[in-house]
mmCIF file of C-alpha atoms and ligand atoms in Angstrom:
data_model
loop_
_atom_site.group_PDB
_atom_site.id
_atom_site.type_symbol
_atom_site.label_atom_id
_atom_site.label_comp_id
_atom_site.label_asym_id
_atom_site.label_seq_id
_atom_site.Cartn_x
_atom_site.Cartn_y
_atom_site.Cartn_z
ATOM 1 C CA MET G 11 -17.527 9.477 0.999
ATOM 2 C CA ARG G 12 -14.948 12.222 1.027
ATOM 3 C CA ARG G 13 -12.111 12.361 -1.454
ATOM 4 C CA ARG G 14 -8.796 13.575 -0.139
ATOM 5 C CA MET G 15 -6.558 13.467 -3.193
ATOM 6 C CA ALA G 16 -6.645 12.824 -6.894
ATOM 7 C CA LYS G 17 -6.829 9.191 -7.970
ATOM 8 C CA ARG G 18 -3.625 7.217 -8.286
ATOM 9 C CA THR G 19 -2.817 6.330 -11.837
ATOM 10 C CA LEU G 20 -2.572 2.671 -12.674
ATOM 11 C CA ASN G 21 -0.459 0.852 -15.174
ATOM 12 C CA PRO G 22 -2.643 -1.454 -17.265
ATOM 13 C CA ALA G 23 -0.042 -4.181 -16.739
ATOM 14 C CA ALA G 24 -0.928 -4.219 -13.034
ATOM 15 C CA GLY G 25 -4.399 -5.667 -13.740
ATOM 16 C CA PRO G 26 -7.855 -4.394 -12.868
ATOM 17 C CA ARG G 27 -8.329 -1.396 -10.603
ATOM 18 C CA THR G 28 -7.814 -2.406 -6.978
ATOM 19 C CA ALA G 29 -9.330 -0.743 -3.921
ATOM 20 C CA ALA G 30 -9.075 -1.617 -0.249
ATOM 21 C CA ILE G 31 -11.515 -1.361 2.628
ATOM 22 C CA VAL G 32 -9.950 -1.026 6.077
ATOM 23 C CA VAL G 33 -12.475 -1.944 8.750
ATOM 24 C CA ALA G 34 -11.954 0.275 11.795
ATOM 25 C CA ALA G 35 -15.438 0.844 13.199
ATOM 26 C CA GLY G 36 -15.353 -1.587 16.160
ATOM 27 C CA ARG G 37 -15.226 -0.586 19.804
ATOM 28 C CA GLY G 38 -12.796 -3.364 20.842
ATOM 29 C CA SER G 39 -14.356 -4.348 24.170
ATOM 30 C CA ARG G 40 -11.715 -7.063 24.843
ATOM 31 C CA PHE G 41 -8.847 -4.621 24.427
ATOM 32 C CA GLY G 42 -9.348 -2.327 27.399
ATOM 33 C CA GLY G 43 -7.262 0.844 27.276
ATOM 34 C CA ASP G 44 -8.390 4.399 26.685
ATOM 35 C CA GLY G 45 -10.221 4.008 23.411
ATOM 36 C CA PRO G 46 -10.820 1.802 20.395
ATOM 37 C CA LYS G 47 -7.799 -0.413 19.701
ATOM 38 C CA GLN G 48 -7.447 0.720 16.071
ATOM 39 C CA TYR G 49 -6.304 4.089 17.475
ATOM 40 C CA ALA G 50 -3.871 2.529 19.960
ATOM 41 C CA ASN G 51 -0.209 3.417 19.488
ATOM 42 C CA LEU G 52 2.315 0.952 18.103
ATOM 43 C CA ALA G 53 5.866 2.306 17.815
ATOM 44 C CA GLY G 54 4.672 5.859 17.258
ATOM 45 C CA ARG G 55 1.826 5.189 14.833
ATOM 46 C CA THR G 56 -1.792 4.155 15.394
ATOM 47 C CA LEU G 57 -2.755 0.640 14.300
ATOM 48 C CA LEU G 58 -5.048 2.223 11.707
ATOM 49 C CA ARG G 59 -2.211 4.227 10.169
ATOM 50 C CA TRP G 60 0.045 1.148 10.089
ATOM 51 C CA SER G 61 -2.673 -0.741 8.236
ATOM 52 C CA VAL G 62 -3.438 2.031 5.744
ATOM 53 C CA GLU G 63 0.249 2.613 4.976
ATOM 54 C CA ALA G 64 0.827 -1.127 4.597
ATOM 55 C CA ILE G 65 -2.056 -1.527 2.139
ATOM 56 C CA LEU G 66 -0.907 1.515 0.148
ATOM 57 C CA ALA G 67 2.615 0.076 -0.010
ATOM 58 C CA HIS G 68 1.417 -2.491 -2.568
ATOM 59 C CA PRO G 69 1.709 -0.965 -6.050
ATOM 60 C CA ALA G 70 -1.670 -2.250 -7.251
ATOM 61 C CA VAL G 71 -3.754 -0.547 -4.569
ATOM 62 C CA GLU G 72 -5.159 2.745 -5.812
ATOM 63 C CA LEU G 73 -7.475 3.860 -3.050
ATOM 64 C CA VAL G 74 -8.320 2.996 0.532
ATOM 65 C CA CYS G 75 -11.748 3.397 2.096
ATOM 66 C CA CYS G 76 -11.669 3.296 5.906
ATOM 67 C CA VAL G 77 -14.895 2.327 7.622
ATOM 68 C CA ILE G 78 -14.932 4.217 10.915
ATOM 69 C CA HIS G 79 -17.244 4.790 13.879
ATOM 70 C CA PRO G 80 -19.025 8.174 13.568
ATOM 71 C CA ASP G 81 -17.614 9.176 16.989
ATOM 72 C CA ASP G 82 -14.045 8.640 15.729
ATOM 73 C CA GLN G 83 -13.937 11.218 12.907
ATOM 74 C CA ALA G 84 -11.398 13.409 14.726
ATOM 75 C CA ALA G 85 -9.252 10.425 15.735
ATOM 76 C CA PHE G 86 -9.350 9.168 12.134
ATOM 77 C CA GLU G 87 -8.271 12.531 10.722
ATOM 78 C CA GLU G 88 -5.413 12.625 13.211
ATOM 79 C CA ALA G 89 -4.427 9.018 12.433
ATOM 80 C CA ILE G 90 -3.979 9.648 8.718
ATOM 81 C CA ALA G 91 -2.756 13.254 8.985
ATOM 82 C CA GLY G 92 -0.075 14.095 6.441
ATOM 83 C CA LEU G 93 -0.596 10.928 4.386
ATOM 84 C CA GLN G 94 -0.644 11.805 0.715
ATOM 85 C CA GLY G 95 -2.851 9.273 -1.013
ATOM 86 C CA ASP G 96 -6.406 8.452 -1.882
ATOM 87 C CA VAL G 97 -7.727 7.664 1.605
ATOM 88 C CA THR G 98 -11.420 8.191 2.322
ATOM 89 C CA SER G 99 -13.780 7.329 5.159
ATOM 90 C CA VAL G 100 -17.353 6.144 5.487
ATOM 91 C CA PRO G 101 -19.339 5.533 8.688
ATOM 92 C CA GLY G 102 -19.615 1.939 9.886
ATOM 93 C CA GLY G 103 -22.750 -0.055 10.643
ATOM 94 C CA ALA G 104 -24.034 -2.008 13.642
ATOM 95 C CA THR G 105 -21.942 -5.095 12.812
ATOM 96 C CA ARG G 106 -18.649 -5.760 11.046
ATOM 97 C CA GLN G 107 -20.610 -7.173 8.119
ATOM 98 C CA ALA G 108 -22.742 -4.019 7.882
ATOM 99 C CA SER G 109 -19.578 -1.908 8.059
ATOM 100 C CA VAL G 110 -17.972 -3.802 5.187
ATOM 101 C CA ARG G 111 -21.204 -3.408 3.218
ATOM 102 C CA ASN G 112 -21.043 0.380 3.714
ATOM 103 C CA GLY G 113 -17.489 0.385 2.386
ATOM 104 C CA LEU G 114 -18.449 -1.732 -0.623
ATOM 105 C CA GLU G 115 -21.431 0.482 -1.435
ATOM 106 C CA SER G 116 -19.272 3.615 -1.303
ATOM 107 C CA LEU G 117 -16.846 2.017 -3.776
ATOM 108 C CA ALA G 118 -19.766 0.900 -5.970
ATOM 109 C CA ALA G 119 -20.922 4.531 -6.116
ATOM 110 C CA LEU G 120 -17.619 5.709 -7.611
ATOM 111 C CA PRO G 121 -17.663 6.765 -11.274
ATOM 112 C CA ALA G 122 -15.294 3.834 -11.942
ATOM 113 C CA PRO G 123 -15.804 1.088 -9.323
ATOM 114 C CA PRO G 124 -12.793 -1.177 -8.729
ATOM 115 C CA GLY G 125 -12.399 -4.600 -10.305
ATOM 116 C CA ARG G 126 -10.895 -6.083 -7.131
ATOM 117 C CA VAL G 127 -11.225 -5.233 -3.457
ATOM 118 C CA LEU G 128 -9.144 -6.109 -0.412
ATOM 119 C CA ILE G 129 -10.980 -6.146 2.931
ATOM 120 C CA HIS G 130 -8.594 -5.676 5.852
ATOM 121 C CA ASP G 131 -8.934 -5.389 9.622
ATOM 122 C CA ALA G 132 -7.267 -2.238 10.970
ATOM 123 C CA ALA G 133 -6.187 -4.310 13.984
ATOM 124 C CA ARG G 134 -3.710 -6.304 11.837
ATOM 125 C CA PRO G 135 -1.045 -3.602 11.451
ATOM 126 C CA LEU G 136 2.027 -5.582 10.322
ATOM 127 C CA LEU G 137 0.942 -6.400 6.779
ATOM 128 C CA LEU G 138 3.664 -7.075 4.201
ATOM 129 C CA PRO G 139 3.247 -6.204 0.495
ATOM 130 C CA SER G 140 4.119 -9.827 -0.352
ATOM 131 C CA VAL G 141 0.974 -11.055 1.443
ATOM 132 C CA VAL G 142 -1.142 -8.565 -0.525
ATOM 133 C CA GLY G 143 0.618 -9.769 -3.678
ATOM 134 C CA ARG G 144 -0.227 -13.419 -3.003
ATOM 135 C CA VAL G 145 -3.909 -12.597 -2.360
ATOM 136 C CA LEU G 146 -4.184 -10.534 -5.564
ATOM 137 C CA ALA G 147 -2.367 -13.190 -7.603
ATOM 138 C CA ALA G 148 -4.853 -15.836 -6.419
ATOM 139 C CA LEU G 149 -7.733 -13.682 -7.682
ATOM 140 C CA GLU G 150 -6.554 -14.449 -11.213
ATOM 141 C CA THR G 151 -8.097 -17.900 -10.841
ATOM 142 C CA ALA G 152 -10.626 -17.588 -7.985
ATOM 143 C CA PRO G 153 -13.297 -14.992 -7.100
ATOM 144 C CA GLY G 154 -11.987 -14.837 -3.524
ATOM 145 C CA ALA G 155 -8.683 -15.443 -1.705
ATOM 146 C CA ILE G 156 -7.517 -15.123 1.890
ATOM 147 C CA PRO G 157 -4.146 -15.327 3.644
ATOM 148 C CA ALA G 158 -4.046 -18.031 6.289
ATOM 149 C CA MET G 159 -1.632 -19.931 8.524
ATOM 150 C CA ALA G 160 -1.695 -23.702 8.835
ATOM 151 C CA VAL G 161 -2.552 -24.801 12.373
ATOM 152 C CA VAL G 162 0.542 -26.417 13.900
ATOM 153 C CA ASP G 163 -0.557 -26.915 17.518
ATOM 154 C CA THR G 164 -2.433 -30.055 18.473
ATOM 155 C CA LEU G 165 -6.089 -29.141 18.872
ATOM 156 C CA LYS G 166 -8.261 -30.240 21.791
ATOM 157 C CA ARG G 167 -11.962 -29.777 22.305
ATOM 158 C CA SER G 168 -12.956 -29.322 25.960
ATOM 159 C CA GLY G 169 -15.919 -30.857 27.662
ATOM 160 C CA PRO G 170 -18.228 -29.098 30.116
ATOM 161 C CA ASP G 171 -16.037 -30.232 33.044
ATOM 162 C CA GLY G 172 -12.999 -28.375 31.679
ATOM 163 C CA ARG G 173 -11.288 -31.605 30.745
ATOM 164 C CA ILE G 174 -10.383 -32.761 27.261
ATOM 165 C CA ALA G 175 -13.323 -34.297 25.481
ATOM 166 C CA GLU G 176 -11.477 -35.100 22.277
ATOM 167 C CA THR G 177 -8.477 -34.361 20.081
ATOM 168 C CA VAL G 178 -9.419 -32.594 16.861
ATOM 169 C CA PRO G 179 -7.379 -33.593 13.800
ATOM 170 C CA ARG G 180 -5.575 -30.481 12.576
ATOM 171 C CA VAL G 181 -5.028 -31.725 9.033
ATOM 172 C CA GLY G 182 -6.445 -29.142 6.624
ATOM 173 C CA LEU G 183 -7.110 -26.569 9.360
ATOM 174 C CA TRP G 184 -6.015 -22.948 8.850
ATOM 175 C CA ARG G 185 -6.164 -19.698 10.802
ATOM 176 C CA ALA G 186 -7.744 -17.037 8.595
ATOM 177 C CA GLN G 187 -6.107 -13.610 8.347
ATOM 178 C CA THR G 188 -6.791 -10.451 6.356
ATOM 179 C CA PRO G 189 -6.704 -8.776 3.864
ATOM 180 C CA GLN G 190 -9.263 -11.004 2.224
ATOM 181 C CA GLY G 191 -9.386 -10.294 -1.513
ATOM 182 C CA PHE G 192 -12.332 -10.538 -3.864
ATOM 183 C CA ARG G 193 -13.479 -9.753 -7.332
ATOM 184 C CA PHE G 194 -15.485 -6.649 -6.514
ATOM 185 C CA ALA G 195 -18.727 -7.475 -8.321
ATOM 186 C CA ASP G 196 -18.903 -10.909 -6.655
ATOM 187 C CA ILE G 197 -18.427 -9.782 -3.047
ATOM 188 C CA LEU G 198 -20.733 -6.787 -3.546
ATOM 189 C CA ALA G 199 -23.447 -9.099 -4.904
ATOM 190 C CA ALA G 200 -22.942 -11.494 -1.967
ATOM 191 C CA HIS G 201 -23.301 -8.713 0.618
ATOM 192 C CA ARG G 202 -26.406 -7.385 -1.123
ATOM 193 C CA ALA G 203 -27.969 -10.840 -1.381
ATOM 194 C CA LEU G 204 -27.453 -11.962 2.230
ATOM 195 C CA PRO G 205 -27.678 -8.910 4.515
ATOM 196 C CA GLN G 206 -29.814 -10.630 7.163
ATOM 197 C CA GLN G 207 -27.582 -13.651 7.742
ATOM 198 C CA GLU G 208 -24.516 -13.244 9.946
ATOM 199 C CA PHE G 209 -21.171 -14.505 8.632
ATOM 200 C CA THR G 210 -17.884 -14.779 10.474
ATOM 201 C CA ASP G 211 -15.936 -13.151 7.627
ATOM 202 C CA ASP G 212 -16.289 -12.086 4.018
ATOM 203 C CA ALA G 213 -14.864 -15.343 2.670
ATOM 204 C CA ASP G 214 -17.642 -17.192 4.498
ATOM 205 C CA LEU G 215 -20.199 -14.877 2.897
ATOM 206 C CA LEU G 216 -18.859 -15.449 -0.601
ATOM 207 C CA GLN G 217 -18.869 -19.214 -0.056
ATOM 208 C CA ALA G 218 -22.520 -19.023 0.993
ATOM 209 C CA MET G 219 -23.130 -17.842 -2.587
ATOM 210 C CA GLY G 220 -21.535 -21.063 -3.854
ATOM 211 C CA GLN G 221 -18.256 -19.400 -4.882
ATOM 212 C CA GLN G 222 -14.702 -20.659 -4.338
ATOM 213 C CA VAL G 223 -12.236 -18.973 -2.014
ATOM 214 C CA ALA G 224 -8.518 -19.751 -2.333
ATOM 215 C CA LEU G 225 -6.077 -20.015 0.585
ATOM 216 C CA VAL G 226 -2.666 -18.358 0.275
ATOM 217 C CA GLU G 227 0.211 -18.237 2.741
ATOM 218 C CA GLY G 228 -0.231 -15.573 5.425
ATOM 219 C CA ASP G 229 2.359 -14.248 7.860
ATOM 220 C CA GLU G 230 2.893 -15.038 11.544
ATOM 221 C CA ALA G 231 3.427 -11.336 12.319
ATOM 222 C CA LEU G 232 0.071 -10.458 10.768
ATOM 223 C CA LEU G 233 -1.646 -11.211 14.044
ATOM 224 C CA LYS G 234 -4.811 -9.425 15.065
ATOM 225 C CA VAL G 235 -4.427 -7.145 18.054
ATOM 226 C CA THR G 236 -7.185 -8.238 20.401
ATOM 227 C CA THR G 237 -5.753 -7.674 23.871
ATOM 228 C CA ALA G 238 -3.182 -5.255 25.299
ATOM 229 C CA SER G 239 -0.655 -8.102 25.475
ATOM 230 C CA ASP G 240 -0.927 -8.575 21.673
ATOM 231 C CA LEU G 241 0.205 -4.984 21.342
ATOM 232 C CA VAL G 242 3.198 -5.719 23.600
ATOM 233 C CA ARG G 243 4.095 -8.695 21.358
ATOM 234 C CA LEU G 244 4.110 -6.476 18.279
ATOM 235 C CA GLU G 245 6.101 -3.769 20.104
ATOM 236 C CA THR G 246 8.709 -6.428 20.924
ATOM 237 C CA LEU G 247 8.787 -7.585 17.317
ATOM 238 C CA LEU G 248 9.463 -4.031 16.134
ATOM 239 C CA ALA G 249 11.838 -3.075 18.935
ATOM 240 C CA GLY G 250 14.981 -4.612 17.409
ATOM 241 C CA ALA G 251 17.919 -2.441 16.448
ATOM 242 C CA ARG G 252 17.574 -0.297 13.322
ATOM 243 C CA GLU G 253 20.195 1.341 11.173
ATOM 244 C CA PRO G 254 20.163 4.302 8.799
ATOM 245 C CA ARG G 255 20.798 3.566 5.125
ATOM 246 C CA THR G 256 21.572 6.075 2.387
ATOM 247 C CA GLY G 257 21.228 5.375 -1.316
ATOM 248 C CA PHE G 258 22.133 7.416 -4.369
ATOM 249 C CA GLY G 259 20.481 7.363 -7.798
ATOM 250 C CA TYR G 260 21.348 8.966 -11.118
ATOM 251 C CA ASP G 261 19.523 8.915 -14.452
ATOM 252 C CA VAL G 262 19.560 10.662 -17.815
ATOM 253 C CA HIS G 263 17.004 10.758 -20.616
ATOM 254 C CA ALA G 264 17.541 12.426 -23.982
ATOM 255 C CA PHE G 265 15.061 14.842 -25.507
ATOM 256 C CA GLY G 266 13.080 13.599 -28.485
ATOM 257 C CA PRO G 267 9.943 14.543 -30.345
ATOM 258 C CA GLY G 268 6.918 15.405 -28.244
ATOM 259 C CA ASP G 269 4.875 18.136 -26.623
ATOM 260 C CA HIS G 270 5.463 17.396 -22.930
ATOM 261 C CA VAL G 271 7.838 15.847 -20.415
ATOM 262 C CA THR G 272 6.923 13.899 -17.271
ATOM 263 C CA LEU G 273 9.103 14.904 -14.329
ATOM 264 C CA GLY G 274 8.597 13.958 -10.708
ATOM 265 C CA GLY G 275 5.285 12.377 -11.709
ATOM 266 C CA VAL G 276 4.000 15.665 -13.157
ATOM 267 C CA ARG G 277 3.189 16.271 -16.831
ATOM 268 C CA ILE G 278 4.754 19.513 -18.016
ATOM 269 C CA PRO G 279 3.997 20.974 -21.460
ATOM 270 C CA HIS G 280 7.245 21.469 -23.407
ATOM 271 C CA GLY G 281 8.396 21.809 -26.982
ATOM 272 C CA LYS G 282 10.121 18.413 -26.788
ATOM 273 C CA GLY G 283 9.500 15.092 -25.107
ATOM 274 C CA LEU G 284 11.874 12.738 -23.294
ATOM 275 C CA ALA G 285 12.863 9.530 -25.069
ATOM 276 C CA GLY G 286 12.569 6.276 -23.152
ATOM 277 C CA HIS G 287 10.814 2.963 -22.868
ATOM 278 C CA SER G 288 8.465 4.066 -20.050
ATOM 279 C CA ASP G 289 7.179 7.619 -19.597
ATOM 280 C CA ALA G 290 10.907 8.549 -19.264
ATOM 281 C CA ASP G 291 10.401 10.262 -15.904
ATOM 282 C CA VAL G 292 14.071 10.782 -15.168
ATOM 283 C CA GLY G 293 13.287 12.135 -11.685
ATOM 284 C CA LEU G 294 11.288 9.122 -10.484
ATOM 285 C CA HIS G 295 13.863 6.767 -12.021
ATOM 286 C CA ALA G 296 16.659 8.409 -10.023
ATOM 287 C CA LEU G 297 14.556 8.163 -6.851
ATOM 288 C CA CYS G 298 13.925 4.450 -7.485
ATOM 289 C CA ASP G 299 17.639 3.783 -7.881
ATOM 290 C CA ALA G 300 18.364 5.734 -4.688
ATOM 291 C CA ILE G 301 15.934 3.496 -2.771
ATOM 292 C CA TYR G 302 17.179 0.282 -4.403
ATOM 293 C CA GLY G 303 20.690 1.461 -3.585
ATOM 294 C CA ALA G 304 19.880 1.980 0.098
ATOM 295 C CA LEU G 305 18.368 -1.513 0.164
ATOM 296 C CA ALA G 306 21.289 -2.960 -1.842
ATOM 297 C CA GLU G 307 18.684 -4.566 -4.103
ATOM 298 C CA GLY G 308 19.945 -3.878 -7.604
ATOM 299 C CA ASP G 309 18.646 -1.076 -9.792
ATOM 300 C CA ILE G 310 15.554 -0.125 -11.769
ATOM 301 C CA GLY G 311 16.745 -1.993 -14.857
ATOM 302 C CA HIS G 312 17.044 -5.167 -12.782
ATOM 303 C CA HIS G 313 13.463 -4.958 -11.487
ATOM 304 C CA PHE G 314 11.897 -3.570 -14.686
ATOM 305 C CA PRO G 315 14.017 -4.698 -17.649
ATOM 306 C CA PRO G 316 13.863 -2.140 -20.485
ATOM 307 C CA GLY G 317 12.414 -3.728 -23.587
ATOM 308 C CA GLU G 318 9.704 -5.644 -21.704
ATOM 309 C CA ALA G 319 6.420 -4.807 -23.398
ATOM 310 C CA ALA G 320 4.593 -4.375 -20.093
ATOM 311 C CA TRP G 321 6.598 -1.237 -19.258
ATOM 312 C CA ARG G 322 6.208 0.477 -22.665
ATOM 313 C CA GLY G 323 4.892 3.969 -21.892
ATOM 314 C CA ALA G 324 4.384 2.919 -18.261
ATOM 315 C CA ASP G 325 3.648 5.484 -15.577
ATOM 316 C CA SER G 326 6.905 5.535 -13.599
ATOM 317 C CA ALA G 327 4.836 5.893 -10.418
ATOM 318 C CA LEU G 328 4.566 2.125 -10.647
ATOM 319 C CA PHE G 329 8.344 1.773 -10.373
ATOM 320 C CA LEU G 330 8.584 4.099 -7.378
ATOM 321 C CA ARG G 331 5.740 2.275 -5.643
ATOM 322 C CA HIS G 332 7.611 -0.985 -6.202
ATOM 323 C CA ALA G 333 10.752 0.461 -4.625
ATOM 324 C CA VAL G 334 8.769 1.766 -1.637
ATOM 325 C CA GLY G 335 7.058 -1.617 -1.379
ATOM 326 C CA ARG G 336 10.465 -3.303 -1.126
ATOM 327 C CA VAL G 337 11.255 -1.046 1.853
ATOM 328 C CA ALA G 338 7.963 -2.064 3.493
ATOM 329 C CA GLU G 339 8.730 -5.733 2.780
ATOM 330 C CA ARG G 340 11.944 -5.359 4.795
ATOM 331 C CA ARG G 341 9.896 -3.652 7.562
ATOM 332 C CA GLY G 342 11.878 -0.499 6.877
ATOM 333 C CA THR G 343 10.844 3.133 6.650
ATOM 334 C CA VAL G 344 11.634 5.771 4.041
ATOM 335 C CA LEU G 345 12.810 8.742 6.094
ATOM 336 C CA HIS G 346 13.545 11.209 3.312
ATOM 337 C CA LEU G 347 13.747 11.571 -0.466
ATOM 338 C CA ASP G 348 15.806 14.322 -2.094
ATOM 339 C CA LEU G 349 15.716 14.877 -5.861
ATOM 340 C CA THR G 350 17.765 17.309 -7.967
ATOM 341 C CA LEU G 351 16.846 17.861 -11.632
ATOM 342 C CA VAL G 352 19.442 19.313 -14.006
ATOM 343 C CA CYS G 353 18.176 21.099 -17.118
ATOM 344 C CA GLU G 354 17.974 24.508 -18.772
ATOM 345 C CA ARG G 355 14.334 24.055 -19.710
ATOM 346 C CA PRO G 356 11.578 23.463 -18.868
ATOM 347 C CA LYS G 357 11.715 25.673 -15.793
ATOM 348 C CA ILE G 358 11.173 23.452 -12.747
ATOM 349 C CA GLY G 359 10.259 26.124 -10.172
ATOM 350 C CA PRO G 360 6.584 26.512 -11.118
ATOM 351 C CA HIS G 361 6.109 22.713 -10.871
ATOM 352 C CA ARG G 362 8.211 21.999 -7.798
ATOM 353 C CA ASP G 363 5.325 21.855 -5.291
ATOM 354 C CA ALA G 364 3.231 19.647 -7.573
ATOM 355 C CA MET G 365 6.186 17.259 -7.929
ATOM 356 C CA ARG G 366 6.740 17.113 -4.172
ATOM 357 C CA ALA G 367 3.048 16.399 -3.592
ATOM 358 C CA ARG G 368 2.954 13.707 -6.270
ATOM 359 C CA ILE G 369 6.136 11.986 -5.046
ATOM 360 C CA ALA G 370 4.832 12.095 -1.449
ATOM 361 C CA GLU G 371 1.563 10.564 -2.634
ATOM 362 C CA ILE G 372 3.250 7.746 -4.561
ATOM 363 C CA ALA G 373 5.728 7.006 -1.762
ATOM 364 C CA VAL G 374 3.083 7.300 1.018
ATOM 365 C CA LEU G 375 5.133 9.955 2.802
ATOM 366 C CA PRO G 376 4.385 13.233 4.542
ATOM 367 C CA LEU G 377 5.187 16.233 2.334
ATOM 368 C CA ASP G 378 8.008 17.446 4.596
ATOM 369 C CA ARG G 379 9.976 14.264 3.820
ATOM 370 C CA VAL G 380 10.211 14.989 0.098
ATOM 371 C CA ALA G 381 12.538 17.584 -1.459
ATOM 372 C CA VAL G 382 12.724 18.613 -5.118
ATOM 373 C CA LYS G 383 15.491 20.932 -6.267
ATOM 374 C CA ALA G 384 16.609 22.103 -9.690
ATOM 375 C CA THR G 385 19.668 23.600 -11.266
ATOM 376 C CA THR G 386 21.027 24.354 -14.702
ATOM 377 C CA SER G 387 24.536 23.398 -15.786
ATOM 378 C CA GLU G 388 25.324 26.944 -16.909
ATOM 379 C CA ARG G 389 24.854 25.944 -20.572
ATOM 380 C CA LEU G 390 27.716 23.440 -20.228
ATOM 381 C CA GLY G 391 27.548 19.810 -21.313
ATOM 382 C CA PHE G 392 24.584 17.842 -22.671
ATOM 383 C CA THR G 393 22.106 19.368 -20.248
ATOM 384 C CA GLY G 394 23.434 22.824 -21.095
ATOM 385 C CA ARG G 395 22.982 22.158 -24.821
ATOM 386 C CA GLU G 396 19.405 21.003 -24.046
ATOM 387 C CA GLU G 397 20.032 17.519 -25.369
ATOM 388 C CA GLY G 398 18.526 15.884 -22.305
ATOM 389 C CA ILE G 399 17.722 16.043 -18.605
ATOM 390 C CA ALA G 400 19.749 14.534 -15.751
ATOM 391 C CA ALA G 401 18.505 13.697 -12.260
ATOM 392 C CA HIS G 402 20.335 12.966 -9.015
ATOM 393 C CA ALA G 403 18.545 11.535 -5.977
ATOM 394 C CA VAL G 404 19.334 10.555 -2.421
ATOM 395 C CA ALA G 405 17.112 8.297 -0.322
ATOM 396 C CA THR G 406 17.482 7.908 3.436
ATOM 397 C CA LEU G 407 15.927 4.811 4.980
ATOM 398 C CA SER G 408 15.715 3.209 8.379
ATOM 399 C CA LEU G 409 16.017 -0.593 8.227
ATOM 400 C CA PRO G 410 15.943 -3.284 10.878
ATOM 401 C CA VAL G 411 19.454 -4.622 11.448
ATOM 402 C CA LEU G 412 19.953 -8.136 10.010
ATOM 403 C CA SER G 413 16.907 -7.645 7.788
HETATM 404 MG MG1 MG E 6 15.498 6.114 -16.796
#
């Protein structure tokens, strides 16, 4: 298993460490086309990249392990090129079940294995953070949970002559989707215990161990691309008009006692600290407000009320990931983030590249879509007197019209 980037930091309030496995090792014989369907193009991105970005858009997910076919290493690298984030790959096995097992074992071998795991099919690209949220929430009370859609069509079973043999009552019938979520130790134990038996999905495997799996509401657009016409359906769904949105954010934090400041997600040693309820990262707070502004969805204080115990000393990366997740929930795209920090000291220049890389990682963006600038205020005003640091940010988004 190859590590690409440092681990994402997690706020303890977000629950146990969460990893995701994206299954992308199949050959997709029903799909046709030039190659495996997970590398097919949907609105400029491969299905695999859509899926990885969608999983990473949920704030709880810290790392993604893609299970790929050994022949696809180059295609995989190309598919995730430029993505800042903890995305790794392991080779798949002979079956989907064996592939998932390989992913689970690679996570089990980490110094700190996750507490929860999401197992997602790369061929379901249009995953919303809210679906991930419902699956993870259900894991509070069940060892497994899957998104599913209630069957609404009348169901018929055919006879050998091609005519209807019977009508099947649809009451209590659901169409299973992914990501399927599990408490990590439970699903790992199930895969290890029953490697010889074939199961239709991971929920089925966990149930074979006598464990409960909860159903949560899925999403109609979370369909699995199986044939070329499925891809056309998704293209149509995404082809609606889009509009640019610009948002502005501004924040100030005062200096207080301490030996470091956190700016743009980077810890910088300094003779003072910044006062605030969270880690007081004035740069990330301004970026959050810029994104919330572009969405017209309130501000950071609305989503994370100051004074709530959960956010005391919190890593502000959590706030930025929430803002980015709201963009994903609207099926929008962050096009660009531009941050300006105003202070006399500490000097920002030596840390600029680290800040850009960290912001790109948190926001799941290529590095060339993140700018960090700095200026002094020529010793004028509160920043000039070194009483605090100010930050200005602009976010540019693309959103579906009427979203
Ligand atoms: Mg603030």
